[in-house]
Amino acid sequence: MKLSTLLASAALALGLAGGAYADAHGKTKVGFVFVGPVGDGGWTYEHNQGRLAVEAEFGDKVETVFVESVAEGPDSERVMTQMALDGADLIFTTSFGYMDPTINVAAKFPDVKFEHATGYKRADNVSTYSARFYEGRAIQGHIAGKMTKSNIIGYIGSFPIPEVIRGINSAYIHAKKVNPDVEFKIVWAYTWFDPAKEADAAKVLIEQGADVVLQHTDSTAPQAAAQEAGNVITFGQASDMAQYAPMPRVSSIIDDWAPYYIARTKAVMDGTWTSTDTWDGIGPGMVGIGEISDAVPADVKEEALALKASIADGSYHPFTGPLKKQDGSDFLAEGETADDGTLAGMNFYVEGITGDIPN
Amino acid sequence: MDLSAINPLLFVAGFLVAATPLIFAALGELVVEKSGVLNLGVEGMMIIGAICGFATAVETGSPLLGFAAAAVGGAALSLLFAFLTQITLANQVASGLALTLFGLGFSALLGQSYVGVKPPRLAEVNFGPLHDIPVLGPILFSHDIILYLGFAMVVAVWAMLKFTRAGLILRAVGESHDAAHALGYKVVRIRTLAIMFGGACAGLGGAYISLIRVPQWTEGMTAGVGWIALALVVFASWKPWRLLLGAYLFGGITQLQLNLQGAGVAIPVEYLAMSPYIITILVLVVLSADKSAAPASLGRNFHASS
């Protein structure tokens, strides 16, 4: 009885989700799998903006479908399979934890194209794409190092994956460069989206003396917590989060997926789609830096913009030696820059950060 | 490691706040289950309460009106569940899950224009000189009225279930609805009232997250608290005091692990992150030696003809 009712309700839930996939013969069908709700105001919000841009670009020729708040892991496999069965031609899976499920489902549907965000496993019908968020983190680190008075910078991490660790390192290197006394306090939330937990993490960091809070989670809750505390600065993550400007949010990293999504959809329509690995940064526009607010002193703002310009034109790489790893061993020699392979698999802190990376 | 970075007073005050949404939601569900109804829609009612409370507080400028609206919103949604399970005798598990799905979707729709809005702040209760007592003052006497209401409700529900005729009737309905019916009690009416109480409490819990703990509106912001509340009722073996203990335990360890991480304690973070769940399960196992079981009619539908 219990089991059958559970099955029945699961079927009901599937049916509700499935209702969104109307039949659309002849149209190119593009599916999106989201890790949070489209209204999270951060990561998923921007991916959904990309989806809407695809609709706006191609009008009647495309149909887009999406499923939001899909848990990473096995459940996402079910969602992707359902999308493929419903006739999707191209499926974007927009979180790191969908990596293996994407590869598994792609093997079962060789005619469907898959695009996995922020991962590193590819196949004939699986591309990967990501943005060089660490370029934006360098600018945040610079502003944070200049503006902190307590010399304690709080950092809310989601999961200890290379993308997040890269961001921590990049922010730390550039904060340390302008402020040798700076200290990072890192709290892992073990979630991408849980506003209450994110707010708690921000409050704890603030209580422990942080007057700058950087976040690598998806909701705007840390911004609200910082606003409540007053005199704490934050940065918009993944999305501009401009509703919290000019304080606490003093700038932001904005992910702009729209051009990429449009180009890839076009490639599927034209039959020119091939498996690729895309990793673009500030230069090509995939990473945007949100308006630096008036809460930042003019000279710091100028330096930050100069840093942004030098990263955009390629004259400066955020990971430029001399740099050592946390354990004191050499990472990059004087003038050497990190190659993409090292960056993609980064699993160590740079020298100066305290604490261990959970594994 | 720098444990001195942790301020114990702020830590305790913090976990009282973190536990309050759980207390409300779990207490409401406890009363519902005591009446013999299993409502798995707590998450849905919480999120509806979160947006109803948030929207009302923003529009009227009064957080207290917001909380009132949250209770009304939660209770209104629970009426849907009451209709399905008490009138049409639909399956309670399926109806509860549907309520959660509906609540999440409907709240997202209602909340579209409230993203990024800052709600009015609910002031702390003014305890006068009590607030200045060392240690106790910042921990106990520096909160908003709703937090105290949560505590008072636990006491009230406990006293009601244990000492009053109404509590006895509620428990009778939950243990054996046929016997209660034979004695002339209106089983459906009593259960409907219990379901509405549960909805109102869940709504209050949701609004506590959107108005005080975070404070903002984001889609899906309850992020599973409703499910933890459901588990907590079982963990507390349907006893209000244990429920309070469980909520403080869960909230406290959650806060503690964040504090320890910030202070750079050398315990691997994974263990810290899972500790609230592990410890709650452990306590559950220990307490299961206790004979108290679920209400005998829990989850069974009642019709006067049966």
XYZ file of C-alpha atoms in Angstrom, chain A residues 10 44 108 172 179 224 247 298 331 343:
10
model
C 6.107 9.673 -8.184
C 20.267 29.377 -12.369
C 22.200 5.959 -24.397
C 43.245 35.299 -2.120
C 47.041 43.744 1.716
C 20.598 40.029 2.769
C 25.864 48.414 -0.161
C 37.505 56.044 -6.579
C 53.572 26.127 -8.115
C 43.539 25.306 -13.606
